[in-house]
Amino acid sequence: MNDFFKLISPQEFIALFADFTPLDTETLPLHQARGRVLAEQMISREALPPFSRSTMDGFAVRAADTFGCSESETALLSVVGEIAMGTSGQDLRLKPGQAVRIWTGGELPQKADAVVMVEYTQPFDEDTVAVFRPVAPGENVTQAGEDYQAGAVILDQGRILRPQDLGVLSGLGMTTVPVHRRPRVAILSTGDELVPADQTPPPGKIRDINSTTMAAMVEEAGGRAIPLGICGDDFERILSICTEALQEADMLLLSGGSSVGNRDFTQRVFAAIPESRMLVHGVSVRPGKPTILARQGNKALFGLPGHVASALVIFYCFVRPLMRRYSGLGATLGLPMIQAITDQPIPSAIGREEYVRVRLVPQEGSPLPQAVPVYGKSGLLSPLVRADGLLPIGRDVEGLDRGVTCPVLLFP
Amino acid sequence: MNDFFKLISPQEFIALFADFTPLDTETLPLHQARGRVLAEQMISREALPPFSRSTMDGFAVRAADTFGCSESETALLSVVGEIAMGTSGQDLRLKPGQAVRIWTGGELPQKADAVVMVEYTQPFDEDTVAVFRPVAPGENVTQAGEDYQAGAVILDQGRILRPQDLGVLSGLGMTTVPVHRRPRVAILSTGDELVPADQTPPPGKIRDINSTTMAAMVEEAGGRAIPLGICGDDFERILSICTEALQEADMLLLSGGSSVGNRDFTQRVFAAIPESRMLVHGVSVRPGKPTILARQGNKALFGLPGHVASALVIFYCFVRPLMRRYSGLGATLGLPMIQAITDQPIPSAIGREEYVRVRLVPQEGSPLPQAVPVYGKSGLLSPLVRADGLLPIGRDVEGLDRGVTCPVLLFP
């Protein structure tokens, strides 16, 4: 039983995450790696492209042979062959005055250093082509290794893998890639008043909302949700479910009522979990103050407020940053942020960081949308459904005036 | 064989998508529906919450009984029971002067219209509580139906489902949801010069890059990639692979070389596909001009430029918007766009829309980052790996000056 209730600041909360370490790595085929975080620096083992290639359909030439040519004074070159796609151009060797038919992507023959586009040539006779525009050395050619030299750093550790990044690895024959494992996040809703969403609640009971909401937020943040279902307010049962879930999970999200009794209850459960240590007994954020954090080794145990708006704010402010830390990224929000203009004064109390749910309304003639607060009790869902994001108001700020430019964190 | 090469504008290209219809719908359990597009308007069949609930731990009262009370003159109420969590408060009925112990989320008893927080009460004797702060009717209570009334519109058709949206459906017992099917996108890389990424290319050949890149872009855009692998420049084989793939796929992405010969080849393949109709023979976009679009019924056949940067631009400008259209959204880019400042003059030719790859560099003392062009041949991957997004320059604009505010489409 802990009556002592010390709030920490959001900055102190986030600072705790430095003591958690990124999860171990796994090796994935490229088609499963999009959006995952690279666990090692990737170095090219060979050159890309592996040979000098034409970027055009035309004739591979020695550029010097075309110098000074024009429409009125064409350069006549003897065509000594064609480089069919996928065959080696290096089997051929250009002598001065010679040209070879080549296609986009084809390998240049030996001694060729440029390609004349077919549009700037004319057939002269069966074995001769007339070139009427000169090319500089290197023109219309991608040099061997121009994209990446052997030994070059391709991608840095900690990078979120995008389609083009996977394309490079593919081009270099690196068909698997080491990435950090996705955090496994166990989710438990507690409360004697809860029934599963597929049941009709008897009088006094309601359907579980947090399990569905939290699982979707976990998946959006790149984690794997492990749904533990619902559990009544039974200390021993909750303790045993949590202790067992932590065998597999990297993180536990326990949501209960937002009442004082529930908070104490969750603290007692976390304190009873083997080798656990309490870290946070509340945070100076609104909504979301009665948040609890404990740890068991590198595993994090969150006691989330039961009110859905509070739980959502705490998820985006703290759970998601820790999931990012687990995944090998910085412990930052990682949410898109845009600028908007307040459409009305928005009050806020000094001493806590406030997250106001806002709708964004495009404004005629302004590049910035209006931020319109969506007020409502933190137990209600409809304000969250209507809102586009959260407007943070710092703890030393006593609200915002109308017409002020402010940042808005967009819901993902 | 089509020598006639009529470019259409990007706007005309996008306008063609109005003739494609969204895909049919499927019904999914909530835990699979995040990020999917709602296919029908959702109407609440019941009230949420189903009953009036306390938002605090405290005492359910008739508010009038507390009017005028203060620290010095407390209101004494007789405590006639407790509403345990998950039990029906309506089994009790408050007479004037009575109060009932209640917890956060508990159902109010009959005739109670407010809750006094426990912090504003003191035990007086075993059956009596002293209230020293008055409450107004409705205070600390969420009314039945305050979130949603029965018959209310919860979510509109065409909405991308977010965690809180799924939470509402869960709370209302709607455990499945109708969404548009994900587009199935078949991907074929063609060219005699290609080998699969897991092979070492012999002289003159290179590894396939587009299959990996395109599949990842398709998945990012919410589609299901159907990888068809690579195929040499064999008309009959490509035709048969494409024709068969279109039995299952909603869309086909064929990438070949960017050469004139290849473009004609792809056009001939598309023209030979049963019931196909050519729509686009080229678009005034750079890079990406030699793009082809045909249709077979409601299925789209894209001939993408072989150069990876061109293919990527065309994917984000046209393929992704059509995938969004298929998914029940608008045929818009759907990419996050931010404002940035050019760090140098950026040239562009009149008559075509240009997409310049740019890096974003944060600037000390400015809310907007600098947009720094990453130049490089469109066949190279490294500029795409280094870039954060695309800076569009309209077709009637002759480049941008240094220090100009410009939009940047962020790579997803």
mmCIF file with all atom_site columns, C-alpha atoms in Angstrom, chain A residues 30-31 34 46 48-51 53-57 85-89 103-105 107 118-119 138 140-143 146-148 154-155 159 162-168 170-175 192-193 197-199 201-209 212-213 216-217 219-220 233 257-262 307 312 316 367 377 379-389 411-412, chain B residues 30-31 34 46 48-51 53-57 85-89 103-105 107 118-119 138 140-143 146-148 154-155 159 162-168 170-175 192-193 197-199 201-209 212-213 216-217 219-220 233 257-262 307 312 316 339 377 379-389 411-412:
data_model
loop_
_atom_site.group_PDB
_atom_site.id
_atom_site.type_symbol
_atom_site.label_atom_id
_atom_site.label_alt_id
_atom_site.label_comp_id
_atom_site.label_asym_id
_atom_site.label_entity_id
_atom_site.label_seq_id
_atom_site.pdbx_PDB_ins_code
_atom_site.Cartn_x
_atom_site.Cartn_y
_atom_site.Cartn_z
_atom_site.occupancy
_atom_site.B_iso_or_equiv
_atom_site.pdbx_formal_charge
_atom_site.auth_seq_id
_atom_site.auth_comp_id
_atom_site.auth_asym_id
_atom_site.auth_atom_id
_atom_site.pdbx_PDB_model_num
ATOM 1   C CA . LEU A 1 30  ? 13.936  -8.576  -47.554 1.00 0.00 ? 30  LEU A CA 1
ATOM 2   C CA . HIS A 1 31  ? 10.216  -8.949  -48.254 1.00 0.00 ? 31  HIS A CA 1
ATOM 3   C CA . ARG A 1 34  ? 9.996   -3.087  -44.599 1.00 0.00 ? 34  ARG A CA 1
ATOM 4   C CA . GLU A 1 46  ? 30.682  -5.476  -54.471 1.00 0.00 ? 46  GLU A CA 1
ATOM 5   C CA . LEU A 1 48  ? 26.701  -1.529  -58.088 1.00 0.00 ? 48  LEU A CA 1
ATOM 6   C CA . PRO A 1 49  ? 26.225  -1.546  -60.985 1.00 0.00 ? 49  PRO A CA 1
ATOM 7   C CA . PRO A 1 50  ? 28.798  -4.275  -61.468 1.00 0.00 ? 50  PRO A CA 1
ATOM 8   C CA . PHE A 1 51  ? 29.761  -2.925  -64.919 1.00 0.00 ? 51  PHE A CA 1
ATOM 9   C CA . ARG A 1 53  ? 25.981  0.389   -68.494 1.00 0.00 ? 53  ARG A CA 1
ATOM 10  C CA . SER A 1 54  ? 24.265  2.366   -71.186 1.00 0.00 ? 54  SER A CA 1
ATOM 11  C CA . THR A 1 55  ? 21.390  4.566   -70.003 1.00 0.00 ? 55  THR A CA 1
ATOM 12  C CA . MET A 1 56  ? 19.969  4.864   -73.537 1.00 0.00 ? 56  MET A CA 1
ATOM 13  C CA . ASP A 1 57  ? 19.209  2.889   -76.669 1.00 0.00 ? 57  ASP A CA 1
ATOM 14  C CA . MET A 1 85  ? 20.586  -7.489  -73.470 1.00 0.00 ? 85  MET A CA 1
ATOM 15  C CA . GLY A 1 86  ? 22.069  -9.738  -70.849 1.00 0.00 ? 86  GLY A CA 1
ATOM 16  C CA . THR A 1 87  ? 25.187  -10.552 -72.833 1.00 0.00 ? 87  THR A CA 1
ATOM 17  C CA . SER A 1 88  ? 28.670  -9.344  -71.970 1.00 0.00 ? 88  SER A CA 1
ATOM 18  C CA . GLY A 1 89  ? 29.754  -6.188  -73.787 1.00 0.00 ? 89  GLY A CA 1
ATOM 19  C CA . TRP A 1 103 ? 20.336  -0.989  -75.517 1.00 0.00 ? 103 TRP A CA 1
ATOM 20  C CA . THR A 1 104 ? 19.401  0.683   -72.260 1.00 0.00 ? 104 THR A CA 1
ATOM 21  C CA . GLY A 1 105 ? 21.106  -1.215  -69.457 1.00 0.00 ? 105 GLY A CA 1
ATOM 22  C CA . GLU A 1 107 ? 27.191  -3.474  -70.810 1.00 0.00 ? 107 GLU A CA 1
ATOM 23  C CA . VAL A 1 118 ? 19.735  6.442   -81.484 1.00 0.00 ? 118 VAL A CA 1
ATOM 24  C CA . GLU A 1 119 ? 17.793  9.672   -82.083 1.00 0.00 ? 119 GLU A CA 1
ATOM 25  C CA . GLY A 1 138 ? 30.883  9.244   -69.907 1.00 0.00 ? 138 GLY A CA 1
ATOM 26  C CA . ASN A 1 140 ? 24.720  8.278   -71.335 1.00 0.00 ? 140 ASN A CA 1
ATOM 27  C CA . VAL A 1 141 ? 26.733  5.817   -69.268 1.00 0.00 ? 141 VAL A CA 1
ATOM 28  C CA . THR A 1 142 ? 26.364  4.697   -65.665 1.00 0.00 ? 142 THR A CA 1
ATOM 29  C CA . GLN A 1 143 ? 29.876  3.813   -64.514 1.00 0.00 ? 143 GLN A CA 1
ATOM 30  C CA . GLU A 1 146 ? 28.639  4.707   -59.625 1.00 0.00 ? 146 GLU A CA 1
ATOM 31  C CA . ASP A 1 147 ? 25.782  3.759   -57.271 1.00 0.00 ? 147 ASP A CA 1
ATOM 32  C CA . TYR A 1 148 ? 27.935  1.968   -54.651 1.00 0.00 ? 148 TYR A CA 1
ATOM 33  C CA . ILE A 1 154 ? 25.015  1.487   -47.859 1.00 0.00 ? 154 ILE A CA 1
ATOM 34  C CA . LEU A 1 155 ? 22.738  1.890   -44.841 1.00 0.00 ? 155 LEU A CA 1
ATOM 35  C CA . ARG A 1 159 ? 17.532  3.166   -39.952 1.00 0.00 ? 159 ARG A CA 1
ATOM 36  C CA . ARG A 1 162 ? 12.154  1.785   -46.787 1.00 0.00 ? 162 ARG A CA 1
ATOM 37  C CA . PRO A 1 163 ? 11.362  0.215   -50.159 1.00 0.00 ? 163 PRO A CA 1
ATOM 38  C CA . GLN A 1 164 ? 14.360  1.781   -51.899 1.00 0.00 ? 164 GLN A CA 1
ATOM 39  C CA . ASP A 1 165 ? 16.686  0.611   -49.109 1.00 0.00 ? 165 ASP A CA 1
ATOM 40  C CA . LEU A 1 166 ? 15.510  -2.948  -49.649 1.00 0.00 ? 166 LEU A CA 1
ATOM 41  C CA . GLY A 1 167 ? 15.996  -2.409  -53.386 1.00 0.00 ? 167 GLY A CA 1
ATOM 42  C CA . VAL A 1 168 ? 19.669  -1.613  -52.865 1.00 0.00 ? 168 VAL A CA 1
ATOM 43  C CA . SER A 1 170 ? 18.490  -6.750  -53.412 1.00 0.00 ? 170 SER A CA 1
ATOM 44  C CA . GLY A 1 171 ? 20.707  -5.272  -56.125 1.00 0.00 ? 171 GLY A CA 1
ATOM 45  C CA . LEU A 1 172 ? 23.783  -6.187  -54.088 1.00 0.00 ? 172 LEU A CA 1
ATOM 46  C CA . GLY A 1 173 ? 22.623  -9.745  -53.495 1.00 0.00 ? 173 GLY A CA 1
ATOM 47  C CA . MET A 1 174 ? 22.039  -9.214  -49.767 1.00 0.00 ? 174 MET A CA 1
ATOM 48  C CA . THR A 1 175 ? 18.767  -11.089 -49.515 1.00 0.00 ? 175 THR A CA 1
ATOM 49  C CA . ASP A 1 192 ? -15.133 -6.615  -12.210 1.00 0.00 ? 192 ASP A CA 1
ATOM 50  C CA . GLU A 1 193 ? -17.347 -4.454  -14.436 1.00 0.00 ? 193 GLU A CA 1
ATOM 51  C CA . ALA A 1 197 ? -16.792 -7.183  -26.543 1.00 0.00 ? 197 ALA A CA 1
ATOM 52  C CA . ASP A 1 198 ? -18.783 -10.088 -27.987 1.00 0.00 ? 198 ASP A CA 1
ATOM 53  C CA . GLN A 1 199 ? -21.060 -10.383 -24.941 1.00 0.00 ? 199 GLN A CA 1
ATOM 54  C CA . PRO A 1 201 ? -23.295 -6.783  -20.605 1.00 0.00 ? 201 PRO A CA 1
ATOM 55  C CA . PRO A 1 202 ? -25.756 -7.404  -17.756 1.00 0.00 ? 202 PRO A CA 1
ATOM 56  C CA . PRO A 1 203 ? -26.817 -4.368  -15.671 1.00 0.00 ? 203 PRO A CA 1
ATOM 57  C CA . GLY A 1 204 ? -23.829 -2.595  -14.113 1.00 0.00 ? 204 GLY A CA 1
ATOM 58  C CA . LYS A 1 205 ? -21.316 -4.072  -16.538 1.00 0.00 ? 205 LYS A CA 1
ATOM 59  C CA . ILE A 1 206 ? -19.796 -2.749  -19.760 1.00 0.00 ? 206 ILE A CA 1
ATOM 60  C CA . ARG A 1 207 ? -17.867 -4.177  -22.649 1.00 0.00 ? 207 ARG A CA 1
ATOM 61  C CA . ASP A 1 208 ? -14.070 -4.071  -22.645 1.00 0.00 ? 208 ASP A CA 1
ATOM 62  C CA . ILE A 1 209 ? -12.819 -1.228  -24.871 1.00 0.00 ? 209 ILE A CA 1
ATOM 63  C CA . THR A 1 212 ? -9.098  -3.564  -28.665 1.00 0.00 ? 212 THR A CA 1
ATOM 64  C CA . THR A 1 213 ? -7.785  0.006   -28.612 1.00 0.00 ? 213 THR A CA 1
ATOM 65  C CA . ALA A 1 216 ? -4.371  -1.682  -32.363 1.00 0.00 ? 216 ALA A CA 1
ATOM 66  C CA . MET A 1 217 ? -2.037  1.001   -30.971 1.00 0.00 ? 217 MET A CA 1
ATOM 67  C CA . GLU A 1 219 ? 0.437   -3.002  -33.778 1.00 0.00 ? 219 GLU A CA 1
ATOM 68  C CA . GLU A 1 220 ? 0.532   0.484   -35.292 1.00 0.00 ? 220 GLU A CA 1
ATOM 69  C CA . ASP A 1 233 ? -10.284 -7.410  -9.570  1.00 0.00 ? 233 ASP A CA 1
ATOM 70  C CA . GLY A 1 257 ? -10.118 1.819   -13.402 1.00 0.00 ? 257 GLY A CA 1
ATOM 71  C CA . SER A 1 258 ? -8.679  5.271   -12.871 1.00 0.00 ? 258 SER A CA 1
ATOM 72  C CA . SER A 1 259 ? -9.678  5.288   -9.229  1.00 0.00 ? 259 SER A CA 1
ATOM 73  C CA . VAL A 1 260 ? -7.347  5.620   -6.268  1.00 0.00 ? 260 VAL A CA 1
ATOM 74  C CA . GLY A 1 261 ? -8.203  2.088   -5.203  1.00 0.00 ? 261 GLY A CA 1
ATOM 75  C CA . ASN A 1 262 ? -7.324  0.673   -8.582  1.00 0.00 ? 262 ASN A CA 1
ATOM 76  C CA . HIS A 1 307 ? -10.170 6.161   -18.945 1.00 0.00 ? 307 HIS A CA 1
ATOM 77  C CA . LEU A 1 312 ? -4.310  6.900   -25.288 1.00 0.00 ? 312 LEU A CA 1
ATOM 78  C CA . TYR A 1 316 ? 1.544   7.964   -27.332 1.00 0.00 ? 316 TYR A CA 1
ATOM 79  C CA . PRO A 1 367 ? -1.431  27.213  -45.387 1.00 0.00 ? 367 PRO A CA 1
ATOM 80  C CA . LYS A 1 377 ? -14.715 13.641  -20.339 1.00 0.00 ? 377 LYS A CA 1
ATOM 81  C CA . GLY A 1 379 ? -13.776 8.354   -20.272 1.00 0.00 ? 379 GLY A CA 1
ATOM 82  C CA . LEU A 1 380 ? -15.549 9.144   -23.561 1.00 0.00 ? 380 LEU A CA 1
ATOM 83  C CA . LEU A 1 381 ? -14.512 7.775   -26.916 1.00 0.00 ? 381 LEU A CA 1
ATOM 84  C CA . SER A 1 382 ? -16.383 10.128  -29.226 1.00 0.00 ? 382 SER A CA 1
ATOM 85  C CA . PRO A 1 383 ? -13.969 13.065  -28.693 1.00 0.00 ? 383 PRO A CA 1
ATOM 86  C CA . LEU A 1 384 ? -11.096 10.760  -29.698 1.00 0.00 ? 384 LEU A CA 1
ATOM 87  C CA . VAL A 1 385 ? -13.010 9.592   -32.744 1.00 0.00 ? 385 VAL A CA 1
ATOM 88  C CA . ARG A 1 386 ? -13.645 13.197  -33.801 1.00 0.00 ? 386 ARG A CA 1
ATOM 89  C CA . ALA A 1 387 ? -10.092 14.385  -33.083 1.00 0.00 ? 387 ALA A CA 1
ATOM 90  C CA . ASP A 1 388 ? -7.186  14.343  -35.524 1.00 0.00 ? 388 ASP A CA 1
ATOM 91  C CA . GLY A 1 389 ? -4.432  14.689  -32.961 1.00 0.00 ? 389 GLY A CA 1
ATOM 92  C CA . PHE A 1 411 ? -2.757  10.456  -34.519 1.00 0.00 ? 411 PHE A CA 1
ATOM 93  C CA . PRO A 1 412 ? -1.125  7.739   -36.576 1.00 0.00 ? 412 PRO A CA 1
ATOM 94  C CA . LEU B 1 30  ? -11.711 -5.767  -35.217 1.00 0.00 ? 30  LEU B CA 1
ATOM 95  C CA . HIS B 1 31  ? -8.150  -6.896  -34.509 1.00 0.00 ? 31  HIS B CA 1
ATOM 96  C CA . ARG B 1 34  ? -6.716  -1.269  -38.275 1.00 0.00 ? 34  ARG B CA 1
ATOM 97  C CA . GLU B 1 46  ? -27.442 0.899   -28.391 1.00 0.00 ? 46  GLU B CA 1
ATOM 98  C CA . LEU B 1 48  ? -22.719 3.993   -24.839 1.00 0.00 ? 48  LEU B CA 1
ATOM 99  C CA . PRO B 1 49  ? -22.262 3.933   -21.930 1.00 0.00 ? 49  PRO B CA 1
ATOM 100 C CA . PRO B 1 50  ? -25.354 1.792   -21.405 1.00 0.00 ? 50  PRO B CA 1
ATOM 101 C CA . PHE B 1 51  ? -26.002 3.392   -17.999 1.00 0.00 ? 51  PHE B CA 1
ATOM 102 C CA . ARG B 1 53  ? -21.607 5.911   -14.465 1.00 0.00 ? 53  ARG B CA 1
ATOM 103 C CA . SER B 1 54  ? -19.497 7.539   -11.828 1.00 0.00 ? 54  SER B CA 1
ATOM 104 C CA . THR B 1 55  ? -16.222 9.072   -13.050 1.00 0.00 ? 55  THR B CA 1
ATOM 105 C CA . MET B 1 56  ? -14.773 9.132   -9.537  1.00 0.00 ? 56  MET B CA 1
ATOM 106 C CA . ASP B 1 57  ? -14.438 7.095   -6.360  1.00 0.00 ? 57  ASP B CA 1
ATOM 107 C CA . MET B 1 85  ? -17.976 -2.815  -9.359  1.00 0.00 ? 85  MET B CA 1
ATOM 108 C CA . GLY B 1 86  ? -19.908 -4.768  -11.941 1.00 0.00 ? 86  GLY B CA 1
ATOM 109 C CA . THR B 1 87  ? -23.123 -4.856  -9.953  1.00 0.00 ? 87  THR B CA 1
ATOM 110 C CA . SER B 1 88  ? -26.257 -2.952  -10.842 1.00 0.00 ? 88  SER B CA 1
ATOM 111 C CA . GLY B 1 89  ? -26.660 0.387   -9.086  1.00 0.00 ? 89  GLY B CA 1
ATOM 112 C CA . TRP B 1 103 ? -16.338 3.525   -7.447  1.00 0.00 ? 103 TRP B CA 1
ATOM 113 C CA . THR B 1 104 ? -15.077 4.903   -10.724 1.00 0.00 ? 104 THR B CA 1
ATOM 114 C CA . GLY B 1 105 ? -17.166 3.345   -13.489 1.00 0.00 ? 105 GLY B CA 1
ATOM 115 C CA . GLU B 1 107 ? -23.580 2.436   -12.119 1.00 0.00 ? 107 GLU B CA 1
ATOM 116 C CA . VAL B 1 118 ? -14.196 10.768  -1.623  1.00 0.00 ? 118 VAL B CA 1
ATOM 117 C CA . GLU B 1 119 ? -11.609 13.540  -1.072  1.00 0.00 ? 119 GLU B CA 1
ATOM 118 C CA . GLY B 1 138 ? -24.543 15.632  -13.263 1.00 0.00 ? 138 GLY B CA 1
ATOM 119 C CA . ASN B 1 140 ? -18.698 13.423  -11.787 1.00 0.00 ? 140 ASN B CA 1
ATOM 120 C CA . VAL B 1 141 ? -21.201 11.410  -13.802 1.00 0.00 ? 141 VAL B CA 1
ATOM 121 C CA . THR B 1 142 ? -21.083 10.168  -17.383 1.00 0.00 ? 142 THR B CA 1
ATOM 122 C CA . GLN B 1 143 ? -24.694 10.005  -18.521 1.00 0.00 ? 143 GLN B CA 1
ATOM 123 C CA . GLU B 1 146 ? -23.314 10.514  -23.431 1.00 0.00 ? 146 GLU B CA 1
ATOM 124 C CA . ASP B 1 147 ? -20.745 8.960   -25.771 1.00 0.00 ? 147 ASP B CA 1
ATOM 125 C CA . TYR B 1 148 ? -23.209 7.600   -28.357 1.00 0.00 ? 148 TYR B CA 1
ATOM 126 C CA . ILE B 1 154 ? -20.442 6.400   -35.145 1.00 0.00 ? 154 ILE B CA 1
ATOM 127 C CA . LEU B 1 155 ? -18.155 6.262   -38.152 1.00 0.00 ? 155 LEU B CA 1
ATOM 128 C CA . ARG B 1 159 ? -12.789 6.344   -43.059 1.00 0.00 ? 159 ARG B CA 1
ATOM 129 C CA . ARG B 1 162 ? -7.814  4.003   -36.177 1.00 0.00 ? 162 ARG B CA 1
ATOM 130 C CA . PRO B 1 163 ? -7.359  2.346   -32.768 1.00 0.00 ? 163 PRO B CA 1
ATOM 131 C CA . GLN B 1 164 ? -9.969  4.544   -31.065 1.00 0.00 ? 164 GLN B CA 1
ATOM 132 C CA . ASP B 1 165 ? -12.492 3.829   -33.852 1.00 0.00 ? 165 ASP B CA 1
ATOM 133 C CA . LEU B 1 166 ? -12.076 0.114   -33.246 1.00 0.00 ? 166 LEU B CA 1
ATOM 134 C CA . GLY B 1 167 ? -12.426 0.791   -29.515 1.00 0.00 ? 167 GLY B CA 1
ATOM 135 C CA . VAL B 1 168 ? -15.861 2.341   -30.051 1.00 0.00 ? 168 VAL B CA 1
ATOM 136 C CA . SER B 1 170 ? -15.779 -2.920  -29.410 1.00 0.00 ? 170 SER B CA 1
ATOM 137 C CA . GLY B 1 171 ? -17.641 -0.969  -26.728 1.00 0.00 ? 171 GLY B CA 1
ATOM 138 C CA . LEU B 1 172 ? -20.844 -1.249  -28.748 1.00 0.00 ? 172 LEU B CA 1
ATOM 139 C CA . GLY B 1 173 ? -20.456 -4.976  -29.285 1.00 0.00 ? 173 GLY B CA 1
ATOM 140 C CA . MET B 1 174 ? -19.786 -4.659  -33.002 1.00 0.00 ? 174 MET B CA 1
ATOM 141 C CA . THR B 1 175 ? -16.969 -7.166  -33.222 1.00 0.00 ? 175 THR B CA 1
ATOM 142 C CA . ASP B 1 192 ? 17.032  -10.565 -70.532 1.00 0.00 ? 192 ASP B CA 1
ATOM 143 C CA . GLU B 1 193 ? 19.652  -8.880  -68.355 1.00 0.00 ? 193 GLU B CA 1
ATOM 144 C CA . ALA B 1 197 ? 18.582  -11.202 -56.196 1.00 0.00 ? 197 ALA B CA 1
ATOM 145 C CA . ASP B 1 198 ? 19.922  -14.428 -54.696 1.00 0.00 ? 198 ASP B CA 1
ATOM 146 C CA . GLN B 1 199 ? 22.080  -15.244 -57.733 1.00 0.00 ? 199 GLN B CA 1
ATOM 147 C CA . PRO B 1 201 ? 24.997  -12.280 -62.129 1.00 0.00 ? 201 PRO B CA 1
ATOM 148 C CA . PRO B 1 202 ? 27.263  -13.438 -64.963 1.00 0.00 ? 202 PRO B CA 1
ATOM 149 C CA . PRO B 1 203 ? 28.940  -10.726 -67.118 1.00 0.00 ? 203 PRO B CA 1
ATOM 150 C CA . GLY B 1 204 ? 26.376  -8.403  -68.715 1.00 0.00 ? 204 GLY B CA 1
ATOM 151 C CA . LYS B 1 205 ? 23.611  -9.288  -66.249 1.00 0.00 ? 205 LYS B CA 1
ATOM 152 C CA . ILE B 1 206 ? 22.428  -7.618  -63.057 1.00 0.00 ? 206 ILE B CA 1
ATOM 153 C CA . ARG B 1 207 ? 20.243  -8.559  -60.136 1.00 0.00 ? 207 ARG B CA 1
ATOM 154 C CA . ASP B 1 208 ? 16.561  -7.642  -60.159 1.00 0.00 ? 208 ASP B CA 1
ATOM 155 C CA . ILE B 1 209 ? 15.941  -4.571  -57.976 1.00 0.00 ? 209 ILE B CA 1
ATOM 156 C CA . THR B 1 212 ? 11.817  -6.004  -54.157 1.00 0.00 ? 212 THR B CA 1
ATOM 157 C CA . THR B 1 213 ? 11.285  -2.230  -54.281 1.00 0.00 ? 213 THR B CA 1
ATOM 158 C CA . ALA B 1 216 ? 7.590   -3.111  -50.508 1.00 0.00 ? 216 ALA B CA 1
ATOM 159 C CA . MET B 1 217 ? 5.870   -0.016  -51.954 1.00 0.00 ? 217 MET B CA 1
ATOM 160 C CA . GLU B 1 219 ? 2.621   -3.371  -49.084 1.00 0.00 ? 219 GLU B CA 1
ATOM 161 C CA . GLU B 1 220 ? 3.262   0.092   -47.624 1.00 0.00 ? 220 GLU B CA 1
ATOM 162 C CA . ASP B 1 233 ? 12.141  -10.380 -73.182 1.00 0.00 ? 233 ASP B CA 1
ATOM 163 C CA . GLY B 1 257 ? 13.923  -1.245  -69.519 1.00 0.00 ? 257 GLY B CA 1
ATOM 164 C CA . SER B 1 258 ? 13.220  2.416   -70.139 1.00 0.00 ? 258 SER B CA 1
ATOM 165 C CA . SER B 1 259 ? 14.180  2.143   -73.780 1.00 0.00 ? 259 SER B CA 1
ATOM 166 C CA . VAL B 1 260 ? 11.953  2.897   -76.750 1.00 0.00 ? 260 VAL B CA 1
ATOM 167 C CA . GLY B 1 261 ? 12.077  -0.755  -77.774 1.00 0.00 ? 261 GLY B CA 1
ATOM 168 C CA . ASN B 1 262 ? 10.918  -1.883  -74.358 1.00 0.00 ? 262 ASN B CA 1
ATOM 169 C CA . HIS B 1 307 ? 14.866  3.114   -64.050 1.00 0.00 ? 307 HIS B CA 1
ATOM 170 C CA . LEU B 1 312 ? 9.304   5.168   -57.741 1.00 0.00 ? 312 LEU B CA 1
ATOM 171 C CA . TYR B 1 316 ? 3.813   7.466   -55.721 1.00 0.00 ? 316 TYR B CA 1
ATOM 172 C CA . GLN B 1 339 ? 6.957   22.827  -46.105 1.00 0.00 ? 339 GLN B CA 1
ATOM 173 C CA . LYS B 1 377 ? 20.879  9.511   -62.791 1.00 0.00 ? 377 LYS B CA 1
ATOM 174 C CA . GLY B 1 379 ? 18.832  4.520   -62.763 1.00 0.00 ? 379 GLY B CA 1
ATOM 175 C CA . LEU B 1 380 ? 20.755  4.986   -59.498 1.00 0.00 ? 380 LEU B CA 1
ATOM 176 C CA . LEU B 1 381 ? 19.463  3.911   -56.114 1.00 0.00 ? 381 LEU B CA 1
ATOM 177 C CA . SER B 1 382 ? 21.809  5.887   -53.849 1.00 0.00 ? 382 SER B CA 1
ATOM 178 C CA . PRO B 1 383 ? 20.057  9.253   -54.437 1.00 0.00 ? 383 PRO B CA 1
ATOM 179 C CA . LEU B 1 384 ? 16.758  7.605   -53.388 1.00 0.00 ? 384 LEU B CA 1
ATOM 180 C CA . VAL B 1 385 ? 18.406  6.128   -50.316 1.00 0.00 ? 385 VAL B CA 1
ATOM 181 C CA . ARG B 1 386 ? 19.787  9.530   -49.329 1.00 0.00 ? 386 ARG B CA 1
ATOM 182 C CA . ALA B 1 387 ? 16.540  11.425  -50.090 1.00 0.00 ? 387 ALA B CA 1
ATOM 183 C CA . ASP B 1 388 ? 13.692  12.042  -47.642 1.00 0.00 ? 388 ASP B CA 1
ATOM 184 C CA . GLY B 1 389 ? 11.077  12.897  -50.222 1.00 0.00 ? 389 GLY B CA 1
ATOM 185 C CA . PHE B 1 411 ? 8.553   9.146   -48.567 1.00 0.00 ? 411 PHE B CA 1
ATOM 186 C CA . PRO B 1 412 ? 6.373   6.878   -46.458 1.00 0.00 ? 412 PRO B CA 1
#
